[in-house]
Tab-separated table of C-alpha atoms in Angstrom:
chain	number	residue	atom	x	y	z
A	1	MET	CA	88.657	79.553	113.230
A	2	ARG	CA	85.131	80.940	113.380
A	3	HIS	CA	86.315	84.395	112.328
A	4	VAL	CA	88.333	82.915	109.460
A	5	ARG	CA	85.353	80.865	108.282
A	6	ARG	CA	83.112	83.923	108.450
A	7	TYR	CA	85.602	85.948	106.432
A	8	LEU	CA	86.103	83.255	103.781
A	9	LYS	CA	82.363	82.708	103.467
A	10	ARG	CA	81.957	86.364	102.549
A	11	ILE	CA	84.914	86.284	100.142
A	12	TYR	CA	83.583	83.221	98.338
A	13	GLU	CA	80.136	84.759	98.063
A	14	GLU	CA	81.718	87.509	95.965
A	15	THR	CA	84.214	85.423	93.978
A	16	SER	CA	82.616	82.021	93.340
A	17	LYS	CA	80.468	83.472	90.540
A	18	LEU	CA	83.670	84.645	88.799
A	19	GLN	CA	85.105	81.141	88.308
A	20	HIS	CA	86.033	79.900	84.848
A	21	ALA	CA	83.295	77.267	85.022
A	22	TYR	CA	80.752	80.105	85.002
A	23	GLY	CA	82.472	82.211	82.353
A	24	GLY	CA	84.771	84.169	84.692
A	25	PRO	CA	88.568	84.565	84.917
A	26	ILE	CA	89.309	82.510	88.086
A	27	ILE	CA	90.953	79.192	87.138
A	28	ALA	CA	92.363	78.169	90.550
A	29	VAL	CA	92.093	79.081	94.243
A	30	GLN	CA	94.947	78.915	96.771
A	31	ILE	CA	93.878	77.936	100.295
A	32	GLU	CA	97.176	78.669	102.105
A	33	ASN	CA	100.557	80.285	101.483
A	34	GLU	CA	103.870	78.835	102.747
A	35	TYR	CA	102.179	77.537	105.887
A	36	GLY	CA	104.584	74.600	106.032
A	37	THR	CA	107.406	76.896	107.139
A	38	PHE	CA	105.604	77.513	110.440
A	39	ALA	CA	103.315	74.545	111.108
A	40	ASN	CA	101.852	71.327	109.715
A	41	ASN	CA	98.334	71.223	111.174
A	42	ARG	CA	95.910	68.912	109.357
A	43	PRO	CA	92.672	70.137	111.047
A	44	TYR	CA	93.496	73.727	110.138
A	45	LEU	CA	94.213	72.922	106.486
A	46	ALA	CA	91.156	70.678	106.321
A	47	ALA	CA	89.009	73.542	107.642
A	48	LEU	CA	90.288	75.826	104.873
A	49	HIS	CA	89.598	73.115	102.306
A	50	THR	CA	86.065	72.646	103.604
A	51	ALA	CA	85.448	76.401	103.604
A	52	ALA	CA	86.390	76.577	99.919
A	53	LEU	CA	84.111	73.688	98.976
A	54	GLU	CA	81.228	75.068	101.024
A	55	GLY	CA	81.844	78.446	99.411
A	56	GLY	CA	81.121	76.977	95.998
A	57	ILE	CA	84.674	76.718	94.650
A	58	VAL	CA	84.786	74.166	91.812
A	59	GLU	CA	88.102	75.105	90.201
A	60	LEU	CA	91.535	73.711	91.103
A	61	LEU	CA	92.447	74.085	94.795
A	62	PHE	CA	96.123	74.294	95.767
A	63	LYS	CA	98.574	75.299	98.477
A	64	CYS	CA	102.160	76.408	98.024
A	65	ASP	CA	105.454	76.187	99.937
A	66	ASP	CA	109.100	76.978	99.346
A	67	ASN	CA	111.843	74.383	99.794
A	68	GLN	CA	112.057	75.170	103.530
A	69	GLY	CA	108.467	74.076	104.054
A	70	LEU	CA	108.653	71.224	101.559
A	71	GLY	CA	111.482	69.690	103.572
A	72	LYS	CA	109.065	68.766	106.392
A	73	ASN	CA	106.901	65.988	104.917
A	74	LEU	CA	103.849	68.242	104.831
A	75	VAL	CA	100.229	67.274	105.409
A	76	GLN	CA	98.491	66.650	102.089
A	77	LEU	CA	94.752	66.758	101.466
A	78	PRO	CA	92.874	64.861	98.733
A	79	GLY	CA	91.782	67.342	96.104
A	80	VAL	CA	94.357	70.003	97.039
A	81	LEU	CA	97.421	70.266	94.787
A	82	GLN	CA	100.794	70.829	96.491
A	83	THR	CA	102.838	73.415	94.578
A	84	VAL	CA	106.261	75.038	94.950
A	85	ASN	CA	107.584	78.621	95.132
A	86	SER	CA	110.943	79.081	93.419
A	87	ASN	CA	112.829	80.768	90.596
A	88	SER	CA	115.998	78.635	90.436
A	89	ARG	CA	117.585	75.284	91.444
A	90	MET	CA	114.915	73.447	89.500
A	91	GLN	CA	116.131	69.881	90.148
A	92	PHE	CA	116.508	70.489	93.894
A	93	ASN	CA	113.100	72.144	94.273
A	94	LEU	CA	111.376	69.644	92.003
A	95	ALA	CA	112.673	66.776	94.151
A	96	LYS	CA	111.334	68.519	97.265
A	97	LEU	CA	107.970	69.025	95.588
A	98	ARG	CA	107.726	65.434	94.352
A	99	SER	CA	108.502	64.103	97.832
A	100	ASN	CA	105.345	65.844	99.105
A	101	GLN	CA	102.940	65.388	96.217
A	102	GLN	CA	100.324	62.679	96.069
A	103	HIS	CA	100.855	60.308	93.138
A	104	ARG	CA	102.307	62.004	90.038
A	105	ALA	CA	100.521	65.328	90.367
A	106	PRO	CA	101.079	68.227	87.948
A	107	ILE	CA	104.143	70.412	88.470
A	108	PHE	CA	103.081	73.953	89.264
A	109	VAL	CA	105.372	76.801	90.351
A	110	ALA	CA	102.816	78.946	92.161
A	111	GLU	CA	105.303	81.781	92.709
A	112	PHE	CA	108.019	82.065	90.104
A	113	TRP	CA	109.889	85.043	91.552
A	114	THR	CA	110.834	87.616	88.904
A	115	GLY	CA	112.671	89.820	91.399
A	116	TRP	CA	112.383	90.723	95.063
A	117	TYR	CA	111.130	93.488	97.329
A	118	SER	CA	113.468	96.203	98.630
A	119	VAL	CA	113.917	97.391	102.215
A	120	PHE	CA	115.013	100.780	103.538
A	121	GLY	CA	118.696	101.017	104.385
A	122	TYR	CA	119.846	98.195	102.083
A	123	PRO	CA	120.780	97.996	98.394
A	124	VAL	CA	117.837	97.879	96.019
A	125	ALA	CA	116.825	94.250	95.483
A	126	GLY	CA	116.170	92.501	92.196
A	127	HIS	CA	116.885	89.408	90.112
A	128	PRO	CA	119.182	89.575	87.054
A	129	GLU	CA	117.444	89.005	83.751
A	130	THR	CA	119.874	86.270	82.672
A	131	LYS	CA	119.194	84.253	85.849
A	132	LEU	CA	115.459	84.810	85.478
A	133	LEU	CA	115.480	83.421	81.937
A	134	HIS	CA	117.693	80.460	82.888
A	135	GLY	CA	115.403	79.459	85.759
A	136	LEU	CA	112.276	79.911	83.660
A	137	ALA	CA	113.673	77.760	80.862
A	138	GLU	CA	114.509	74.965	83.326
A	139	TRP	CA	111.013	74.889	84.796
A	140	LEU	CA	109.271	75.081	81.425
A	141	ASP	CA	111.461	72.271	80.060
A	142	SER	CA	110.497	70.112	83.063
A	143	GLY	CA	106.855	70.388	82.015
A	144	ALA	CA	105.894	72.776	84.797
A	145	SER	CA	103.190	75.383	84.734
A	146	VAL	CA	104.412	78.757	85.999
A	147	ASN	CA	102.697	81.684	87.706
A	148	PHE	CA	104.875	84.805	87.730
A	149	TYR	CA	105.295	86.652	91.038
A	150	MET	CA	105.388	89.523	90.358
A	151	TRP	CA	104.494	89.975	86.699
A	152	HIS	CA	103.439	93.584	87.352
A	153	GLY	CA	105.140	95.565	90.110
A	154	GLY	CA	103.039	97.678	92.426
A	155	SER	CA	102.962	100.075	95.366
A	156	ASN	CA	102.460	99.373	99.060
A	157	PHE	CA	101.425	102.981	99.642
A	158	TYR	CA	101.246	103.214	103.451
A	159	TYR	CA	100.523	99.582	104.327
A	160	ASN	CA	103.935	98.081	103.650
A	161	GLY	CA	105.407	95.071	105.381
A	162	ALA	CA	108.616	94.492	107.302
A	163	VAL	CA	111.162	91.709	107.778
A	164	GLU	CA	112.600	90.324	111.026
A	165	ASN	CA	116.191	89.464	112.068
A	166	PRO	CA	117.231	92.197	111.673
A	167	TYR	CA	114.096	94.288	111.481
A	168	ARG	CA	113.896	95.989	108.068
A	169	VAL	CA	111.080	98.048	106.622
A	170	VAL	CA	109.848	97.199	103.126
A	171	THR	CA	109.844	100.230	100.850
A	172	THR	CA	106.658	101.780	99.534
A	173	SER	CA	107.691	100.769	96.034
A	174	TYR	CA	106.957	97.121	95.288
A	175	ASP	CA	108.383	97.450	91.796
A	176	TYR	CA	110.048	94.096	92.492
A	177	ASP	CA	112.253	94.374	89.371
A	178	SER	CA	109.235	92.927	87.546
A	179	PRO	CA	108.698	92.488	83.785
A	180	VAL	CA	106.041	95.210	84.046
A	181	SER	CA	107.220	98.012	86.327
A	182	GLU	CA	105.400	99.731	89.149
A	183	ASN	CA	103.655	102.226	86.867
A	184	GLY	CA	103.006	99.789	84.005
A	185	THR	CA	106.098	100.420	81.883
A	186	LEU	CA	107.281	97.343	79.990
A	187	THR	CA	110.879	96.453	80.871
A	188	SER	CA	113.443	94.395	78.974
A	189	LYS	CA	112.429	91.431	81.152
A	190	PHE	CA	108.933	91.661	79.668
A	191	TYR	CA	110.165	91.322	76.094
A	192	SER	CA	112.692	88.596	76.964
A	193	VAL	CA	110.126	86.471	78.821
A	194	ARG	CA	107.577	87.044	76.072
A	195	ASN	CA	110.053	85.841	73.453
A	196	MET	CA	110.908	82.736	75.503
A	197	LEU	CA	107.241	81.856	75.962
A	198	ARG	CA	106.693	82.332	72.230
A	199	ARG	CA	109.500	79.863	71.486
A	200	LYS	CA	108.584	77.231	74.063
A	201	VAL	CA	104.795	77.313	74.296
A	202	GLY	CA	103.858	79.647	71.462
A	203	LYS	CA	101.235	77.370	69.925
A	204	GLN	CA	99.353	77.244	73.234
A	205	VAL	CA	99.374	80.983	73.952
A	206	VAL	CA	97.675	83.915	72.255
A	207	PHE	CA	99.904	86.989	72.494
A	208	GLY	CA	97.961	90.244	72.589
A	209	ALA	CA	99.009	93.601	71.227
A	210	ILE	CA	101.478	95.628	73.287
A	211	PRO	CA	99.796	98.761	74.681
A	212	PRO	CA	101.240	102.232	74.060
A	213	PRO	CA	103.611	103.734	76.660
A	214	ILE	CA	102.051	105.429	79.676
A	215	PRO	CA	102.690	109.198	79.723
A	216	VAL	CA	104.809	110.331	82.682
A	217	ARG	CA	105.534	113.942	83.685
A	218	ALA	CA	108.139	115.665	85.844
A	219	TYR	CA	106.329	118.616	87.442
A	220	GLY	CA	109.425	120.007	89.135
A	221	THR	CA	110.343	121.167	92.646
A	222	ILE	CA	107.720	122.477	95.075
A	223	PRO	CA	108.905	124.078	98.347
A	224	MET	CA	106.686	123.357	101.331
A	225	SER	CA	104.936	126.552	102.433
A	226	LYS	CA	103.417	125.872	105.871
A	227	PHE	CA	104.145	123.805	108.948
A	228	ALA	CA	102.598	122.695	112.210
A	229	THR	CA	104.235	121.483	115.390
A	230	LEU	CA	103.892	118.012	116.856
A	231	ASP	CA	101.598	119.423	119.536
A	232	THR	CA	99.247	120.798	116.865
A	233	LEU	CA	99.205	117.440	115.113
A	234	VAL	CA	98.477	115.666	118.396
A	235	ALA	CA	95.656	118.053	119.254
A	236	MET	CA	93.997	117.422	115.895
A	237	ALA	CA	94.350	113.659	116.193
A	238	ALA	CA	93.864	112.729	119.810
A	239	GLY	CA	92.479	115.615	121.837
A	240	ALA	CA	93.137	115.277	125.550
A	241	GLY	CA	94.690	111.830	125.232
A	242	ILE	CA	94.324	108.708	127.365
A	243	HIS	CA	95.529	108.607	130.962
A	244	LEU	CA	97.329	105.378	131.941
A	245	GLN	CA	99.433	104.376	134.917
A	246	GLN	CA	101.675	102.090	132.864
A	247	VAL	CA	102.789	102.276	129.245
A	248	CYS	CA	101.426	99.638	126.878
A	249	PRO	CA	101.650	98.774	123.174
A	250	MET	CA	99.332	100.624	120.807
A	251	GLU	CA	97.235	97.492	120.277
A	252	GLN	CA	96.328	97.453	123.986
A	253	LEU	CA	95.166	101.061	124.231
A	254	PRO	CA	91.553	101.313	125.443
A	255	ILE	CA	90.145	102.756	122.211
A	256	THR	CA	88.026	101.551	119.265
A	257	ALA	CA	85.937	99.199	121.397
A	258	THR	CA	89.086	97.993	123.219
A	259	SER	CA	90.682	96.724	119.995
A	260	GLY	CA	93.411	99.356	120.325
A	261	GLN	CA	95.302	101.350	117.724
A	262	SER	CA	96.334	99.625	114.493
A	263	THR	CA	98.221	102.211	112.413
A	264	GLY	CA	100.112	105.478	112.612
A	265	TRP	CA	102.089	107.051	115.430
A	266	THR	CA	101.642	107.019	119.196
A	267	LEU	CA	102.844	109.809	121.488
A	268	TYR	CA	103.627	108.800	125.077
A	269	ARG	CA	103.856	111.866	127.345
A	270	HIS	CA	104.984	112.053	130.961
A	271	SER	CA	104.791	115.377	132.778
A	272	GLY	CA	106.851	115.682	135.910
A	273	VAL	CA	109.457	113.103	134.954
A	274	LEU	CA	111.471	113.961	138.053
A	275	PRO	CA	109.640	115.149	141.191
A	276	ALA	CA	111.150	118.373	142.502
A	277	THR	CA	112.497	116.629	145.609
A	278	ARG	CA	114.544	114.234	143.474
A	279	VAL	CA	116.187	117.111	141.649
A	280	THR	CA	118.060	117.986	144.824
A	281	THR	CA	118.381	114.581	146.504
A	282	ASN	CA	119.206	112.142	143.687
A	283	THR	CA	122.696	110.650	143.918
A	284	ASN	CA	123.421	111.518	140.287
A	285	ALA	CA	122.733	115.197	140.912
A	286	ALA	CA	126.355	115.781	141.800
A	287	ASN	CA	127.259	114.677	138.295
A	288	GLY	CA	124.698	117.079	136.899
A	289	SER	CA	122.544	114.483	135.130
A	290	PHE	CA	119.849	111.844	135.307
A	291	SER	CA	119.616	108.646	133.299
A	292	LEU	CA	116.539	108.015	131.131
A	293	ARG	CA	116.207	104.464	129.772
A	294	ILE	CA	113.814	103.125	127.138
A	295	PRO	CA	114.327	99.342	127.192
A	296	SER	CA	112.218	98.353	124.166
A	297	LEU	CA	109.902	99.895	121.593
A	298	ALA	CA	108.668	99.163	118.086
A	299	ASP	CA	109.324	100.357	115.534
A	300	PHE	CA	111.090	103.743	115.752
A	301	GLY	CA	111.024	106.369	118.501
A	302	VAL	CA	111.767	110.087	118.634
A	303	VAL	CA	112.543	111.268	122.164
A	304	ARG	CA	111.935	114.857	123.356
A	305	PHE	CA	112.583	116.406	126.752
A	306	ASN	CA	111.167	119.827	127.613
A	307	GLY	CA	110.315	120.288	123.943
A	308	GLU	CA	113.841	119.579	122.674
A	309	GLN	CA	114.628	116.475	120.656
A	310	ILE	CA	117.334	114.509	122.487
A	311	GLY	CA	117.623	111.424	120.290
A	312	HIS	CA	116.098	108.354	118.701
A	313	ALA	CA	115.372	104.792	119.796
A	314	GLY	CA	115.527	101.885	117.354
A	315	TYR	CA	113.527	98.701	116.994
A	316	LYS	CA	113.669	96.733	120.273
A	317	LYS	CA	117.080	98.202	121.086
A	318	PRO	CA	117.602	99.618	124.613
A	319	ALA	CA	118.263	103.350	124.489
A	320	THR	CA	119.704	105.466	127.308
A	321	PHE	CA	119.710	109.261	127.419
A	322	THR	CA	121.344	111.676	129.832
A	323	ILE	CA	119.184	114.523	131.171
A	324	PRO	CA	121.264	117.404	132.537
A	325	THR	CA	119.980	118.788	135.811
A	326	ALA	CA	120.471	122.246	134.329
A	327	THR	CA	117.302	121.626	132.285
A	328	LEU	CA	115.283	121.298	135.498
A	329	SER	CA	114.294	123.698	138.224
A	330	SER	CA	113.446	122.933	141.822
A	331	THR	CA	109.758	123.253	141.008
A	332	ALA	CA	109.446	122.039	137.412
A	333	ALA	CA	110.556	118.544	136.628
A	334	GLY	CA	110.259	118.454	132.848
A	335	GLN	CA	108.083	116.869	130.187
A	336	LEU	CA	109.105	113.697	128.408
A	337	ASP	CA	107.651	112.894	124.974
A	338	ILE	CA	108.308	109.587	123.199
A	339	LEU	CA	106.803	109.555	119.703
A	340	VAL	CA	106.703	105.968	118.412
A	341	ALA	CA	106.113	105.246	114.724
A	342	HIS	CA	104.591	102.007	113.468
A	343	LEU	CA	106.566	101.289	110.281
A	344	GLY	CA	105.090	98.014	109.064
A	345	ARG	CA	103.803	94.614	110.139
A	346	ASN	CA	106.144	91.669	109.737
A	347	ASN	CA	105.434	89.784	106.531
A	348	TYR	CA	106.811	86.409	107.626
A	349	LEU	CA	106.394	85.832	111.347
A	350	PRO	CA	104.204	83.546	113.481
A	351	THR	CA	101.138	85.357	114.787
A	352	GLY	CA	100.983	86.827	118.273
A	353	GLN	CA	104.627	87.903	118.335
A	354	GLU	CA	104.338	91.482	117.138
A	355	GLN	CA	103.229	94.612	118.958
A	356	LYS	CA	103.959	98.285	118.355
A	357	GLY	CA	104.661	101.198	120.703
A	358	LEU	CA	106.412	101.145	124.083
A	359	LEU	CA	106.862	97.490	125.031
A	360	GLN	CA	108.429	97.830	128.501
A	361	PRO	CA	108.387	100.420	131.318
A	362	VAL	CA	110.501	103.540	130.848
A	363	THR	CA	112.822	104.320	133.775
A	364	VAL	CA	114.631	107.326	135.233
A	365	ASP	CA	117.592	106.280	137.371
A	366	SER	CA	116.204	102.717	137.409
A	367	THR	CA	112.770	103.825	138.721
A	368	ALA	CA	109.834	103.071	136.415
A	369	LEU	CA	107.783	106.091	135.396
A	370	THR	CA	104.049	105.857	136.050
A	371	GLY	CA	101.190	108.192	135.214
A	372	TRP	CA	101.291	108.689	131.434
A	373	THR	CA	99.111	110.475	128.902
A	374	VAL	CA	99.005	108.642	125.582
A	375	PHE	CA	97.930	110.242	122.299
A	376	PRO	CA	97.061	107.746	119.519
A	377	ILE	CA	97.576	109.332	116.081
A	378	GLU	CA	95.660	106.849	113.942
A	379	PHE	CA	96.372	107.258	110.223
A	380	SER	CA	92.753	106.700	109.202
A	381	ASP	CA	91.262	107.890	105.912
A	382	SER	CA	89.163	110.467	107.741
A	383	PHE	CA	92.176	111.879	109.593
A	384	MET	CA	94.181	112.225	106.386
A	385	LEU	CA	91.344	114.268	104.872
A	386	GLN	CA	91.086	116.293	108.081
A	387	LEU	CA	94.756	117.316	107.830
A	388	ALA	CA	94.059	119.056	104.515
A	389	SER	CA	90.749	120.634	105.549
A	390	ASN	CA	90.336	124.396	105.757
A	391	ALA	CA	89.954	124.161	109.535
A	392	SER	CA	93.303	122.419	109.873
A	393	ILE	CA	95.122	124.646	107.383
A	394	ALA	CA	94.119	127.647	109.474
A	395	LYS	CA	96.251	126.231	112.306
A	396	TYR	CA	99.406	125.927	110.178
A	397	LEU	CA	102.126	128.589	110.241
A	398	ASP	CA	103.916	130.087	107.237
A	399	ILE	CA	107.421	128.666	106.912
A	400	SER	CA	109.050	131.806	105.502
A	401	PRO	CA	109.401	133.821	108.773
A	402	TRP	CA	110.802	130.826	110.635
A	403	GLN	CA	114.163	129.133	110.565
A	404	LEU	CA	113.039	125.498	110.645
A	405	ASP	CA	116.497	123.981	110.233
A	406	SER	CA	116.299	121.758	113.295
A	407	ASN	CA	115.794	118.268	114.641
A	408	ALA	CA	112.061	118.154	115.206
A	409	SER	CA	108.936	116.266	114.231
A	410	ARG	CA	106.773	118.475	112.027
A	411	LEU	CA	103.760	118.463	109.788
A	412	LEU	CA	104.601	120.242	106.499
A	413	PHE	CA	102.023	121.475	103.992
A	414	VAL	CA	101.821	122.965	100.504
A	415	GLU	CA	99.206	123.593	97.839
A	416	PHE	CA	100.051	123.551	94.136
A	417	SER	CA	98.098	123.586	90.894
A	418	LEU	CA	98.434	121.864	87.529
A	419	ASN	CA	96.681	124.892	86.023
A	420	GLY	CA	93.975	122.896	84.318
A	421	GLU	CA	96.367	120.394	82.740
A	422	LYS	CA	95.234	116.785	82.574
A	423	PRO	CA	97.237	114.900	85.253
A	424	CYS	CA	99.825	112.325	84.232
A	425	ASP	CA	101.640	109.666	86.211
A	426	THR	CA	104.654	111.052	88.037
A	427	TYR	CA	106.997	110.261	90.956
A	428	LEU	CA	107.264	112.368	94.114
A	429	ARG	CA	110.741	112.629	95.630
A	430	VAL	CA	111.246	114.012	99.130
A	431	ASP	CA	114.357	116.166	98.865
A	432	GLU	CA	117.573	116.194	100.905
A	433	GLY	CA	117.556	117.649	104.390
A	434	LEU	CA	114.401	115.910	105.540
A	435	GLY	CA	114.537	112.644	107.474
A	436	SER	CA	111.778	110.051	107.316
A	437	GLY	CA	108.024	110.030	107.435
A	438	VAL	CA	104.845	109.746	105.400
A	439	VAL	CA	103.576	111.634	102.327
A	440	VAL	CA	99.866	112.459	102.018
A	441	LEU	CA	98.576	113.667	98.641
A	442	ASN	CA	95.047	115.048	98.423
A	443	GLY	CA	94.053	113.137	101.538
A	444	GLU	CA	95.514	109.820	100.304
A	445	ILE	CA	98.630	108.301	101.871
A	446	LEU	CA	101.144	108.063	99.051
A	447	GLY	CA	103.716	106.155	101.075
A	448	ARG	CA	106.720	106.276	103.364
A	449	TYR	CA	110.024	107.972	102.665
A	450	ASN	CA	113.462	107.741	104.214
A	451	VAL	CA	115.872	110.207	102.657
A	452	SER	CA	119.037	108.764	104.235
A	453	ALA	CA	118.325	105.172	103.149
A	454	ALA	CA	118.317	103.627	99.668
A	455	HIS	CA	115.675	106.124	98.678
A	456	HIS	CA	113.247	106.103	95.813
A	457	ALA	CA	110.699	108.563	94.506
A	458	LEU	CA	107.128	107.566	95.335
A	459	TYR	CA	105.012	106.496	92.390
A	460	THR	CA	102.126	108.942	92.017
A	461	PRO	CA	99.322	107.617	89.775
A	462	ALA	CA	97.576	110.244	87.655
A	463	PRO	CA	94.133	109.622	89.256
A	464	LEU	CA	95.476	110.850	92.619
A	465	LEU	CA	96.258	114.266	91.109
A	466	ARG	CA	93.817	117.052	90.252
A	467	SER	CA	94.027	119.409	87.313
A	468	GLY	CA	93.393	122.250	89.767
A	469	ILE	CA	94.547	122.641	93.378
A	470	ASN	CA	96.435	119.753	94.999
A	471	THR	CA	97.665	119.424	98.580
A	472	ILE	CA	100.813	117.696	99.825
A	473	ILE	CA	101.404	116.969	103.509
A	474	LEU	CA	104.618	115.523	104.941
A	475	LEU	CA	104.391	113.892	108.346
A	476	GLU	CA	108.087	114.260	109.176
A	477	LEU	CA	109.508	112.341	112.136
A	478	GLU	CA	113.100	113.461	112.506
A	479	ARG	CA	114.292	116.772	111.086
A	480	VAL	CA	113.382	119.698	108.862
A	481	PRO	CA	115.762	121.859	106.765
A	482	ALA	CA	115.405	125.598	106.338
A	483	VAL	CA	113.693	125.129	102.966
A	484	PRO	CA	111.929	121.742	102.878
A	485	ALA	CA	110.787	120.691	99.418
A	486	VAL	CA	109.546	117.852	97.240
A	487	THR	CA	110.251	117.281	93.552
A	488	PHE	CA	108.103	115.532	90.969
A	489	VAL	CA	110.325	113.491	88.622
A	490	ASP	CA	109.541	111.198	85.693
A	491	ARG	CA	111.165	107.962	86.833
A	492	LEU	CA	111.434	105.648	89.841
A	493	GLU	CA	114.900	106.990	90.783
A	494	LEU	CA	116.271	104.049	92.701
A	495	ARG	CA	119.425	105.294	94.414
A	496	ARG	CA	122.055	102.870	95.581
A	497	ARG	CA	124.066	104.302	98.467
């Protein structure tokens, strides 16, 4: 807990002066979030309570849980209000809340869900407006106070979450089907909720003026003009790499003062996968192949052998590949590359259960491979800027003379100009033919894309654009068409497949 206390002490130093008691906007402070789903530890909760008091918090303190947590007779602390997260089944959830509250405490819905987040590969999530209004009316009529989650949608940019069982990656867009959309546009939910609040609690609420619409522009299609190979990207990011006998997750790599790698991609390379003697003596040689097995990785792997992409490996799913002996000579035993992408930390999982990269030894014909070179490609702010620097651009190749239509991991680049025009909000769509990866705009990670999944254009706030020259970089994992391109459109473009 000492690290948590140190962190909270610093947070409260910055925020305590902004409490309502001192003329600021903070009217309440939450000390934990849905902790009851995982544990019910009084000393831990008491330590958080004490940290808030010692940090100078004088406003309402509370903790929240959904009905799953509230069904466990949770620890309650004097001076900390127990609240509920819900958007429906008011009577059921209210009974759960009351069974945990001390005395007849106020009813507070700390998260009244206006929608839900979406995940790649599944239909776009949301919450119908009629159900939202019905649930809100029930809670307001019960005398509850309500905090909307989310009132204003947002963007995860690169640091999105993920969900377990099965593993699903949360989209960059956290529009959430909210009353106020990702870019600030007011939706029909906004006006409907506003009208309900006016009817039910109008005398207690001051309704401000509605702001004018936010200008949004569609700047059109921009073909990517340059590319770089995976090896070029690796050389820029990781140099000579790290030599290890055994594979390990990215968090255990001996870098950054032994704290490992936290973001980005990791390339695991093994040169000499099959010693020359085994090419002629292995029992499978008569069948003309060898068996390569990757038992477990996280989150997504692209597998190359002798520079050719031979397939993918999914989240913690064993993957087996056949290597034809025709690809080997008696003296050269081939190079194996496994590029593993970290796609997002789990947003609802007990700690200590999540690692990224290769999680178990890789085998060839049941023999574990040893002697690896590992290249951590950390997606740091400095590296994103480096990718668009003049020194890096000089290493890129023009796309036009090449036929890129292939399965390969690439770095794609283009410059474009707004010709002095004042930038507006827009949405960047990665066009058909590409696979999945990350978009970098002017050195800032705009977000992840996955063209084959329930895709959406990435919200691009006006401040990220320049009236002059802009740079776009695609860090593409899977495949590249002959003419890769992006298109700036004027709406979110949720596509249900």
